[in-house]
Short mmCIF file of C-alpha atoms and ligand atoms in Angstrom, two decimals:
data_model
loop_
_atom_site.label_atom_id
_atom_site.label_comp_id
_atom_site.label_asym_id
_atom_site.label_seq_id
_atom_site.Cartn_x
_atom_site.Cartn_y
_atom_site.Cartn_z
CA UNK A 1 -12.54 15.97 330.41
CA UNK A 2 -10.76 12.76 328.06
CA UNK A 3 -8.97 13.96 325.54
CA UNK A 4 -11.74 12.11 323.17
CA UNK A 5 -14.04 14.63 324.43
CA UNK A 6 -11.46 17.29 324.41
CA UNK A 7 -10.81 16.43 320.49
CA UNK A 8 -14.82 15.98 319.55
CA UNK A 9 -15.57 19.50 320.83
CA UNK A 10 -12.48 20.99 318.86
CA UNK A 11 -13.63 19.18 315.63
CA UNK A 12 -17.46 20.24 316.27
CA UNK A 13 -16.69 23.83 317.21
CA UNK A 14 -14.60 23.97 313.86
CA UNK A 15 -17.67 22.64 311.65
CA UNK A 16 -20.94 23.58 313.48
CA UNK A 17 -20.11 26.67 316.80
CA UNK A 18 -17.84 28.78 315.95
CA UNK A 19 -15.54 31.18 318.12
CA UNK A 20 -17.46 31.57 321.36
CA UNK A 21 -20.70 29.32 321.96
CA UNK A 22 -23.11 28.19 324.95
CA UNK A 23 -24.28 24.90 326.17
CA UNK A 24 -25.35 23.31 329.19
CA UNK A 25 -23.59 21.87 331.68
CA UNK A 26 -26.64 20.01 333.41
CA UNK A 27 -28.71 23.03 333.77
CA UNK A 28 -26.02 25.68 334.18
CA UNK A 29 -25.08 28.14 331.59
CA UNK A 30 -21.36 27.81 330.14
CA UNK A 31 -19.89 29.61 328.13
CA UNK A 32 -16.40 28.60 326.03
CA UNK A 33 -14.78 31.87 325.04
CA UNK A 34 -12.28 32.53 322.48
CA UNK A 35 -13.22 35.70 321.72
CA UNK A 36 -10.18 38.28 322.29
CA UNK A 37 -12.86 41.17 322.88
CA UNK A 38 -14.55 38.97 325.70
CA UNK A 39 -11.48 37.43 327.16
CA UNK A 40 -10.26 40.97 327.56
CA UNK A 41 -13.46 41.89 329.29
CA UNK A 42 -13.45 38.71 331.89
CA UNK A 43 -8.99 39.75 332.15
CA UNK A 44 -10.13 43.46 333.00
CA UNK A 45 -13.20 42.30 335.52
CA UNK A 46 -11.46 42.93 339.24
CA UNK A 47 -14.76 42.09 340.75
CA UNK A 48 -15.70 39.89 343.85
CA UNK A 49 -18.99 38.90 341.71
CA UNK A 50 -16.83 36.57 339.66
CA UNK A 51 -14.22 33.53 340.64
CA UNK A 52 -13.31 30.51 340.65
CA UNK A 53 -16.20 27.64 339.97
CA UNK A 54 -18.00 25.84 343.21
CA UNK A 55 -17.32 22.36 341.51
CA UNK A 56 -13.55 23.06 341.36
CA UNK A 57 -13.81 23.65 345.36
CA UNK A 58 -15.93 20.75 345.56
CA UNK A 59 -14.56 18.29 343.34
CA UNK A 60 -10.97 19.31 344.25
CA UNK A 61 -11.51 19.78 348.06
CA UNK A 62 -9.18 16.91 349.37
CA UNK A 63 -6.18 18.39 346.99
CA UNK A 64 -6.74 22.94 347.61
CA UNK A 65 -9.07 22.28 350.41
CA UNK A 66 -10.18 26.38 350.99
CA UNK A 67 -7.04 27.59 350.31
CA UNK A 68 -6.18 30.84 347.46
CA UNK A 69 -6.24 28.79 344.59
CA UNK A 70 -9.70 28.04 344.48
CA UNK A 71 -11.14 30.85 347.20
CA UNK A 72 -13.33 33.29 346.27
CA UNK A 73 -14.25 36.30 347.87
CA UNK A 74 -13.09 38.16 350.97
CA UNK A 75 -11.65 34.85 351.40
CA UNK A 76 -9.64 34.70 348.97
CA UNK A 77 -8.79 37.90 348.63
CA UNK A 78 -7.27 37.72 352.16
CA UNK A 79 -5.14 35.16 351.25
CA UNK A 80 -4.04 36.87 348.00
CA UNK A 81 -3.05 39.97 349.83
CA UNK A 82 -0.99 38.14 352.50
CA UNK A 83 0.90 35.48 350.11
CA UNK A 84 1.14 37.67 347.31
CA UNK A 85 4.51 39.39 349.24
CA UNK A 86 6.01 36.65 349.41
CA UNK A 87 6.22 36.16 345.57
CA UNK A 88 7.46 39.90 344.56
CA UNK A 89 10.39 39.54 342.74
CA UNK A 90 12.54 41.32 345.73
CA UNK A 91 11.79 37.95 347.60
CA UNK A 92 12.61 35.78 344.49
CA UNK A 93 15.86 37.50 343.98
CA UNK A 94 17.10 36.21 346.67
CA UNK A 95 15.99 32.57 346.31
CA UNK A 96 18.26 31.87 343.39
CA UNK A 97 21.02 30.33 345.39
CA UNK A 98 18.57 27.78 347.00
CA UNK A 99 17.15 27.03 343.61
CA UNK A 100 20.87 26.06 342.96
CA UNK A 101 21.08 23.95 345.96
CA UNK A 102 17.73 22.35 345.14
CA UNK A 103 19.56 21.13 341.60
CA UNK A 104 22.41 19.27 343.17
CA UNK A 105 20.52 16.19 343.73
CA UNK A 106 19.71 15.84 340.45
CA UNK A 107 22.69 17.11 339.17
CA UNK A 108 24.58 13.99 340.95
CA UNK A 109 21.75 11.80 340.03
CA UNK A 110 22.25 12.23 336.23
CA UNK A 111 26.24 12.16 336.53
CA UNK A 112 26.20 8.61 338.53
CA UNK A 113 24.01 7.45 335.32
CA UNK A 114 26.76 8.54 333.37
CA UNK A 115 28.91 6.68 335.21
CA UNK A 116 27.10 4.04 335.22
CA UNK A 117 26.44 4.25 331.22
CA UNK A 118 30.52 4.03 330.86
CA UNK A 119 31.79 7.71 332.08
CA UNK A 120 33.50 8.51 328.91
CA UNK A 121 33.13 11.87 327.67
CA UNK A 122 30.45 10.60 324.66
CA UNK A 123 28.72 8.36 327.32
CA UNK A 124 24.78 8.84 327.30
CA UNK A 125 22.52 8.12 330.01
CA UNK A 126 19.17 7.08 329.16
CA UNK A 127 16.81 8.83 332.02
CA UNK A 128 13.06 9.50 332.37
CA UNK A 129 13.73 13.21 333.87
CA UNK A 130 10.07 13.90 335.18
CA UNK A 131 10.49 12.62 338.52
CA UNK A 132 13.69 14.18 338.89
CA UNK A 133 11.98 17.82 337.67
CA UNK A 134 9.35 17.45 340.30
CA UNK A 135 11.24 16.68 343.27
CA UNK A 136 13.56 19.42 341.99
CA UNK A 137 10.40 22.00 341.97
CA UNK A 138 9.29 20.17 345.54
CA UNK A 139 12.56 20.88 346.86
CA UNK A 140 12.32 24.78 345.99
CA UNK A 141 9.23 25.52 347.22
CA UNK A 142 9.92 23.08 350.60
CA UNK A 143 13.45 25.10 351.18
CA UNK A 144 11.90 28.38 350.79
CA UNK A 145 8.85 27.68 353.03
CA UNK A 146 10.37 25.71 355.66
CA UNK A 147 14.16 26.60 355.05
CA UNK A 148 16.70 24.17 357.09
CA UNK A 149 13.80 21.99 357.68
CA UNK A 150 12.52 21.53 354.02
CA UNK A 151 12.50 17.92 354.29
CA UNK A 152 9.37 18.17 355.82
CA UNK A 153 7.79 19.87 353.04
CA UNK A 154 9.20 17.54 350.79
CA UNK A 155 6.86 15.02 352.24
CA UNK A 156 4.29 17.12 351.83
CA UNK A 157 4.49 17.72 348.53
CA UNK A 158 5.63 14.14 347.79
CA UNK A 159 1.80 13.52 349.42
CA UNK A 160 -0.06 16.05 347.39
CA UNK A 161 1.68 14.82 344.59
CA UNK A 162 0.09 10.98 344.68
CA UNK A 163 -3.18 12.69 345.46
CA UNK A 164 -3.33 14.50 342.20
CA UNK A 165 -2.36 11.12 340.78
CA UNK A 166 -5.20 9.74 341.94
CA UNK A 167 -7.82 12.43 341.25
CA UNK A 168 -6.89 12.09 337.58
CA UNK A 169 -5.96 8.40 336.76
CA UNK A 170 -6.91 8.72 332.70
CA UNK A 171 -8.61 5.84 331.50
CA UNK A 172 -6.69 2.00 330.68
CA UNK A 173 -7.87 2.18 327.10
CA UNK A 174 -5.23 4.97 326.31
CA UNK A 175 -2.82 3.39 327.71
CA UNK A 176 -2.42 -0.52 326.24
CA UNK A 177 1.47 -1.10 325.25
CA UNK A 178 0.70 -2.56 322.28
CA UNK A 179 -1.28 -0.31 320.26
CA UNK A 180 1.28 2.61 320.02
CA UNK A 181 3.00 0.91 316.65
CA UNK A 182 -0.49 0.81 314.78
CA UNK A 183 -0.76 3.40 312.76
CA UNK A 184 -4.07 4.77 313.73
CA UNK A 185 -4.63 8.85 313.26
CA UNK A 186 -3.48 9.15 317.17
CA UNK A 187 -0.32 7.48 316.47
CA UNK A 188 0.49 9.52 313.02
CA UNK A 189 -0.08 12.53 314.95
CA UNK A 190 2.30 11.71 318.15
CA UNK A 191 5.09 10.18 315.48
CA UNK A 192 4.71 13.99 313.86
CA UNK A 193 5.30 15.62 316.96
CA UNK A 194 7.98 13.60 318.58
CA UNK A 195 10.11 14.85 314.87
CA UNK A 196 8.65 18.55 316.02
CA UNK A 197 9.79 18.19 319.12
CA UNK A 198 13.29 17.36 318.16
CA UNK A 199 13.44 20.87 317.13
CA UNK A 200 12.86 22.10 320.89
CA UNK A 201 15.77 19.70 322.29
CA UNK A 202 17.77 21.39 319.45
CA UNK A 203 17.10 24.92 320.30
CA UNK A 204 18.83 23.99 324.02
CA UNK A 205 21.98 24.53 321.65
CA UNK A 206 21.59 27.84 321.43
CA UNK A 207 20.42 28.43 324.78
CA UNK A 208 23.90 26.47 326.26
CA UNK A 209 25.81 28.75 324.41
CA UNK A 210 23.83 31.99 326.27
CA UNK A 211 24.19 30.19 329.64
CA UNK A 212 28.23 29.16 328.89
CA UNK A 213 28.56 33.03 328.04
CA UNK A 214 26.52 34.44 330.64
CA UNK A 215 28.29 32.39 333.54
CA UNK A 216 32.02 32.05 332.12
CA UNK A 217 32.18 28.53 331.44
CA UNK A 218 33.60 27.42 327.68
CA UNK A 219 32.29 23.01 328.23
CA UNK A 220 35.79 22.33 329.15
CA UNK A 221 36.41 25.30 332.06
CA UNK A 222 33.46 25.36 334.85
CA UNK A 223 30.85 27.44 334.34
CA UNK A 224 29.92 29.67 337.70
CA UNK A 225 26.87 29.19 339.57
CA UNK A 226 24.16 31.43 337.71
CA UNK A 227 22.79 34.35 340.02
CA UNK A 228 19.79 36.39 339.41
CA UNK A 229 21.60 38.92 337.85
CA UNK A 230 22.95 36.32 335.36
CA UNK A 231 19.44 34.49 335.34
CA UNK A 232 17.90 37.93 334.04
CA UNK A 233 20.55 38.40 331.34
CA UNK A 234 19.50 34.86 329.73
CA UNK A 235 17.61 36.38 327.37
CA UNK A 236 17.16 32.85 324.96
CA UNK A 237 17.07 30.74 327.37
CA UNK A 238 13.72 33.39 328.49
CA UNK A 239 12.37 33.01 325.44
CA UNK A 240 12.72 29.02 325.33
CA UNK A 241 10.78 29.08 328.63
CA UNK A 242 8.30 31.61 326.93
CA UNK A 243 8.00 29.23 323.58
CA UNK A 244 7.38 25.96 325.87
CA UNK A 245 4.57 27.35 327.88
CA UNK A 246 2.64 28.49 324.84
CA UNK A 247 3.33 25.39 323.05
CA UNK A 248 2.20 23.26 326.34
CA UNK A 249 0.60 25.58 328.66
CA UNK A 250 0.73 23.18 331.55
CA UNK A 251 -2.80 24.29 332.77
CA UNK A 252 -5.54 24.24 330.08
CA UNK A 253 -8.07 26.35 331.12
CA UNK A 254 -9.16 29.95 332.93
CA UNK A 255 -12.06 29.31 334.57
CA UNK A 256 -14.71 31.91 335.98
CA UNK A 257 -17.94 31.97 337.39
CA UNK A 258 -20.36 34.71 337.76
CA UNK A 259 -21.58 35.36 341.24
CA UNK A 260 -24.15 37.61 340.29
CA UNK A 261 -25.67 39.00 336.63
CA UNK A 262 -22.62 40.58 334.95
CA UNK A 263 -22.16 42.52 332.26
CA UNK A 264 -19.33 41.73 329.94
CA UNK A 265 -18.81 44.14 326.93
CA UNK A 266 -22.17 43.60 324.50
CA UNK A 267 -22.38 39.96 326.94
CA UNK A 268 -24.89 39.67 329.73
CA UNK A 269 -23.41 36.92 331.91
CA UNK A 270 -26.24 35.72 333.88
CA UNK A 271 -25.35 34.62 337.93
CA UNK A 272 -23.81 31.37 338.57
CA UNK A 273 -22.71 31.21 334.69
CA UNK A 274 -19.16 29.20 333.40
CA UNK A 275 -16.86 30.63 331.45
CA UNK A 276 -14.28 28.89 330.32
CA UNK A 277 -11.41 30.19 328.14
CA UNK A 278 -9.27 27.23 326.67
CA UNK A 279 -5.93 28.57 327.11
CA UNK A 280 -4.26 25.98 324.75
CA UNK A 281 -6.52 27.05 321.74
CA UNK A 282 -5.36 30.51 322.02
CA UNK A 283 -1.35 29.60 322.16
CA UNK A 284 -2.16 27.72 318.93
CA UNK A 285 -4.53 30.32 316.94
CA UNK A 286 -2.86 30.85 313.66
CA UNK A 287 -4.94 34.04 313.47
CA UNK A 288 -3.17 35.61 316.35
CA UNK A 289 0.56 33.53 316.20
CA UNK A 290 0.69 33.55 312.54
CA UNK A 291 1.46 30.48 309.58
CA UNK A 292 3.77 29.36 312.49
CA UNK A 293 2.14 29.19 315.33
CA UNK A 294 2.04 25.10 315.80
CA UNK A 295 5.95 25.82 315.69
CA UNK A 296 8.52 25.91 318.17
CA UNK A 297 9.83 29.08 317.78
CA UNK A 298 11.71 31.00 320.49
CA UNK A 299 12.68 33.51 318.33
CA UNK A 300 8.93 34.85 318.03
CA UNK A 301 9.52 36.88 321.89
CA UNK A 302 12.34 38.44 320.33
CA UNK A 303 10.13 41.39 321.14
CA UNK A 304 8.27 40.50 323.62
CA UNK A 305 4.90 39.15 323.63
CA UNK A 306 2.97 42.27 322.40
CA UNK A 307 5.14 41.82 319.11
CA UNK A 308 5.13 38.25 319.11
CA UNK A 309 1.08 38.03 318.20
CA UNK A 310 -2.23 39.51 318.27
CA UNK A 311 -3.75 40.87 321.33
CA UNK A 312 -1.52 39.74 323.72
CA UNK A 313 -3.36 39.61 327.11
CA UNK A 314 -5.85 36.75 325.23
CA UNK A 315 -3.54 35.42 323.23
CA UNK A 316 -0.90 34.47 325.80
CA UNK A 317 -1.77 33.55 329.27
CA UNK A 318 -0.04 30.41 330.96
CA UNK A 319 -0.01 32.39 334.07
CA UNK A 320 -4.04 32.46 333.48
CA UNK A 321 -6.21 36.22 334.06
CA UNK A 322 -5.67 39.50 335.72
CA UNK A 323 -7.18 39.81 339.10
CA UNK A 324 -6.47 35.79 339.71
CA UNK A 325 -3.22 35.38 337.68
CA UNK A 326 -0.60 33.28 338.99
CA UNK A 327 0.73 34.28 342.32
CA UNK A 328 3.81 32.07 341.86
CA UNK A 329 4.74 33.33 338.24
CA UNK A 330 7.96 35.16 339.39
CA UNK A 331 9.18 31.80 341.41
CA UNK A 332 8.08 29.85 338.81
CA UNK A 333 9.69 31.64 335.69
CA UNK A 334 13.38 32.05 337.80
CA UNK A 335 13.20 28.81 338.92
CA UNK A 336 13.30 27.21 335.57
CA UNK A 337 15.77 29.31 334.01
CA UNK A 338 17.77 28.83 336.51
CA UNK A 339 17.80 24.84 336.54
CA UNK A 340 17.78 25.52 332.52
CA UNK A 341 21.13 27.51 333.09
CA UNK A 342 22.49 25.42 335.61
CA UNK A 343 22.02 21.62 333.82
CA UNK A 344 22.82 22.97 330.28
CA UNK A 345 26.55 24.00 331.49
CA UNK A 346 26.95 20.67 332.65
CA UNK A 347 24.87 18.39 330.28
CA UNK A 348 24.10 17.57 326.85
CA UNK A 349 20.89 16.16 326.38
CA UNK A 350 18.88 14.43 322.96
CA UNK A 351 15.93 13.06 323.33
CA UNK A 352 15.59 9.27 323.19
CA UNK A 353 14.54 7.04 320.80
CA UNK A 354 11.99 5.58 322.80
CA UNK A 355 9.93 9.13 323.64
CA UNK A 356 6.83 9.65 322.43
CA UNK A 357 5.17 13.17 322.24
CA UNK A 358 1.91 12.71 324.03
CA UNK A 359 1.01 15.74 326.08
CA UNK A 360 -1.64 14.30 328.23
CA UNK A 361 -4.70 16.77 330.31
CA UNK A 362 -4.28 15.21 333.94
CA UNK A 363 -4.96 17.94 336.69
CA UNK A 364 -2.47 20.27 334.57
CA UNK A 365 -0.96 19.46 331.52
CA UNK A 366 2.33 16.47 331.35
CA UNK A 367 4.11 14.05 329.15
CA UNK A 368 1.47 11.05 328.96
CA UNK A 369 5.07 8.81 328.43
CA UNK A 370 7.51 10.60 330.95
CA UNK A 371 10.02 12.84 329.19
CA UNK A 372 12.64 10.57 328.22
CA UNK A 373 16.16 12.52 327.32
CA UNK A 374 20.08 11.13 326.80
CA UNK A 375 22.11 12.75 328.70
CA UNK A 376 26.08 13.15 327.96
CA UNK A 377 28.34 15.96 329.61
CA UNK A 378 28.36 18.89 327.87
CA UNK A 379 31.47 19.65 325.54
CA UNK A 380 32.89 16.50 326.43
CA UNK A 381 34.24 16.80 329.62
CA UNK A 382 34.93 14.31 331.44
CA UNK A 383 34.15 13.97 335.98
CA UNK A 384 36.50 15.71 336.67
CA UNK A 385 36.52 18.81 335.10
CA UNK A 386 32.95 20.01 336.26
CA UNK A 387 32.23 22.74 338.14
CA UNK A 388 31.28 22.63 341.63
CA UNK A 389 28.07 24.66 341.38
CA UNK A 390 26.69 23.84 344.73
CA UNK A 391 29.83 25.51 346.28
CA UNK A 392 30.62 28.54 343.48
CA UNK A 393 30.26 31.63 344.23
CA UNK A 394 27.23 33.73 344.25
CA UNK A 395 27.46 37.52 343.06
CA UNK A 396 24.50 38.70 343.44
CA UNK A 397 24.64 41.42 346.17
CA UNK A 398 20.38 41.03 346.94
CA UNK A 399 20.96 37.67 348.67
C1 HEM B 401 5.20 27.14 335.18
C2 HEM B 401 4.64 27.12 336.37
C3 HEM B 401 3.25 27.63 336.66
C4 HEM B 401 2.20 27.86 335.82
C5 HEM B 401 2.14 27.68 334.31
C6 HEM B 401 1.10 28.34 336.63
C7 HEM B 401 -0.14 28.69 336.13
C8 HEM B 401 -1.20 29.12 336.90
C9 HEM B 401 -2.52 29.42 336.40
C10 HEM B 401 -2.97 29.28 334.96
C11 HEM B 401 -3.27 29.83 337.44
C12 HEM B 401 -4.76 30.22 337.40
C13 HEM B 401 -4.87 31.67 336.99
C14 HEM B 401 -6.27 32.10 336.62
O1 HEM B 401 -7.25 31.42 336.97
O2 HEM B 401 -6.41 33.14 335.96
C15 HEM B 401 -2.43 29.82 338.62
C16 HEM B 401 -2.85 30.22 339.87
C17 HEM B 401 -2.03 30.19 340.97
N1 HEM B 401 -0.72 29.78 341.02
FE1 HEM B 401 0.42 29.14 339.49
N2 HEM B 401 1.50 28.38 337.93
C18 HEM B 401 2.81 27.96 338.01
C19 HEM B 401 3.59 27.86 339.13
C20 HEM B 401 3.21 28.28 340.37
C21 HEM B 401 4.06 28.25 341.55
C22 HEM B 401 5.52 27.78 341.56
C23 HEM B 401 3.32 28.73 342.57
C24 HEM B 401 3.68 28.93 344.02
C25 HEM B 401 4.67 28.42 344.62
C26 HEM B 401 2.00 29.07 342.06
C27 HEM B 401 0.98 29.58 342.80
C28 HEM B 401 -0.28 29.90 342.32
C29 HEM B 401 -1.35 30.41 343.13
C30 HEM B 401 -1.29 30.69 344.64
C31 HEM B 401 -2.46 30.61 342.29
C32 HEM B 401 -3.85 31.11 342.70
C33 HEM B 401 -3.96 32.61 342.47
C34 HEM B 401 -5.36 33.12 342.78
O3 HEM B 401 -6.34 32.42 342.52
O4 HEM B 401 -5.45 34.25 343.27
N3 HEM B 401 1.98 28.78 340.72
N4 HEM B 401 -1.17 29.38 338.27
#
């Protein structure tokens, strides 16, 4: 779906549908549900009779081919039950020093940009850090599959990674160089949210200062390699992580089809019916988040997400639904605060001039521009007083 057509149905279900509507997708039934009732109902459905679309499988065959994500049935649930092990947070636990390991490349990368930007302590590097975020996640996920041998997996991933590329190349009319100073209603709106997100890079403050406490380091002293122990104590740099996934949820949508007639609360979902719950909508309804919900506010998990907002389960779901959520949530949650804890000892970062807020619906959700950041060394230090955080010690005692 373009985000033109993404955009038209907002606007349309604003002045003519309402909360949760029907239409036709050729001549299949689908229904787009925002209703927290019916969400609930498709979160609490543990059924074989509903899963993931045919079209997905079909249309995304070369990139999941029959694997978990897009199974269904005794299929899937076979996978489920054998993979899901691997991701319990036992198992994650003790992954946290190879999530450290995984950062070193990058970690190097961005200090021989400093160099190469002067060195000095107040010395910014100007770096588009996507690239360097993805091989970071490949990296993970190829050293905990294939361990001493995760260059192979690299490859892999560096594969699947140019195939997703391809399967969702966005149009060349978004994307001519010289239309982004016009000030056309597109433009206004990404010049309003590159100031907004300002606000998120600024919030990293805070979070350094959590990390810096957490794992002993004051900007000019190193800070230790974080462990899980000191991962799990990070309690703003959590709720950073929580605030950026409902802001930018990077995958868009739960969807569900019925496999046979189902009955969902007062609904009767015929067989071979859509449903499809637009997660983004939901991060952003002010009726659930409150006057602030287009904000970036951390602060609003202070209580965790059953206090931060209106029925919860519908309300907040980057993870996706129940029976099919997110295997990889545990990985994917201490991974990030982990590379959050370990760059922000080391690195101050602002974000560039030249970014421009465009968060753009590919296969999952990204920066249409790249995510452009300076990056300076944190409290001004200068090369040599870094820590070593490939080689510091590790205390948790679960490795
Ligand atoms: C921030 C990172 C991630 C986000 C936001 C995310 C989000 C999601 C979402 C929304 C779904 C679909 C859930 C549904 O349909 O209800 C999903 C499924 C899945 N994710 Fe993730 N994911 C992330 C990282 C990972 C990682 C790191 C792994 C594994 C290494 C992983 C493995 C899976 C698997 C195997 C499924 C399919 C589960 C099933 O259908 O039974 N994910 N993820």
């Amino acid at each position: 779906m373009s985000k033109f057509q993404i955009l038209t149905r907002a606007r349309w279900r604003q002045n003519f549908a309402g909360e949760t509507y029907l239409y036709w997708l050729r001549r299949r039934p689908a229904l787009y549900v925002t209703d927290p009732e019916l969400i609930g109902e498709i979160g609490r459905c543990v059924s074989l009779d509903m899963g993931k679309p045919k079209y997905l499988q079909k249309g995304q065959e070369p990139l999941f081919g029959g694997g978990v994500l897009k199974a269904n049935g005794a299929c899937w649930a076979r996978q489920r039950k054998v993979i899901a092990p691997e991701f319990y947070m036992a198992r994650v636990r003790a992954m946290v020093q190879l999530m450290v390991d995984a950062a070193q490349p990058l970690i190097a990368s961005w200090e021989s940009r400093i160099d190469a930007a002067g060195g000095a302590a107040a010395a910014a590097a100007e770096v588009v850090v996507d690239g360097d975020l993805r091989s970071f996640s490949f990296d993970v996920i190829s050293r905990a599959c294939f361990g001493s041998d995760y260059s192979r997996g690299r490859e892999i991933f560096l594969r699947l990674r140019e195939l997703s590329g391809l399967m969702s190349e966005t149009s060349v009319i978004f994307s001519i160089p010289s239309l982004r100073h016009l000030p056309t209603g597109k433009n206004r709106r990404i010049w309003r949210l590159t100031g907004e997100i300002r606000s998120l890079i600024m919030e990293l403050d805070r979070a350094r200062a959590e990390v810096l406490e957490v794992c002993g380091g004051d900007g000019a002293a190193a800070a230790a390699a974080p462990d899980f122990d000191m991962v799990s104590r990070m309690r703003t740099v959590g709720m950073v992580v929580q605030e950026t996934l409902r802001l930018f949820p990077p995958s868009s949508f739960v969807v569900r089809e019925t496999f046979r007639d189902m009955q969902l609360g007062r609904l009767l979902a015929p067989k071979g019916t859509y449903l499809f719950v637009p997660v983004s909508t939901m991060h952003h309804d002010v009726a659930a988040w409150g006057p602030t919900a287009r904000l970036f506010d951390p602060s609003r998990f202070r209580d965790g997400v059953a206090a931060a907002c209106k029925h919860p389960q519908a309300s907040f779901m980057p993870f996706g639904l129940s029976a099919r959520t997110c295997l990889g949530q545990n990985l994917a949650l201490v991974e990030v605060k982990t590379l959050v804890a370990v760059v922000l000892a080391r690195f101050e970062f602002t974000l560039s001039p030249e970014y421009r807020h465009s968060p753009a619906f590919r296969l999952i959700i990204e920066p249409e521009f790249g995510l452009r950041l300076c990056i300076r060394r944190a409290g001004g230090q200068d090369a040599t007083s870094q820590a070593d955080t490939s080689t510091a010690p590790v205390h948790s005692s679960h490795n």
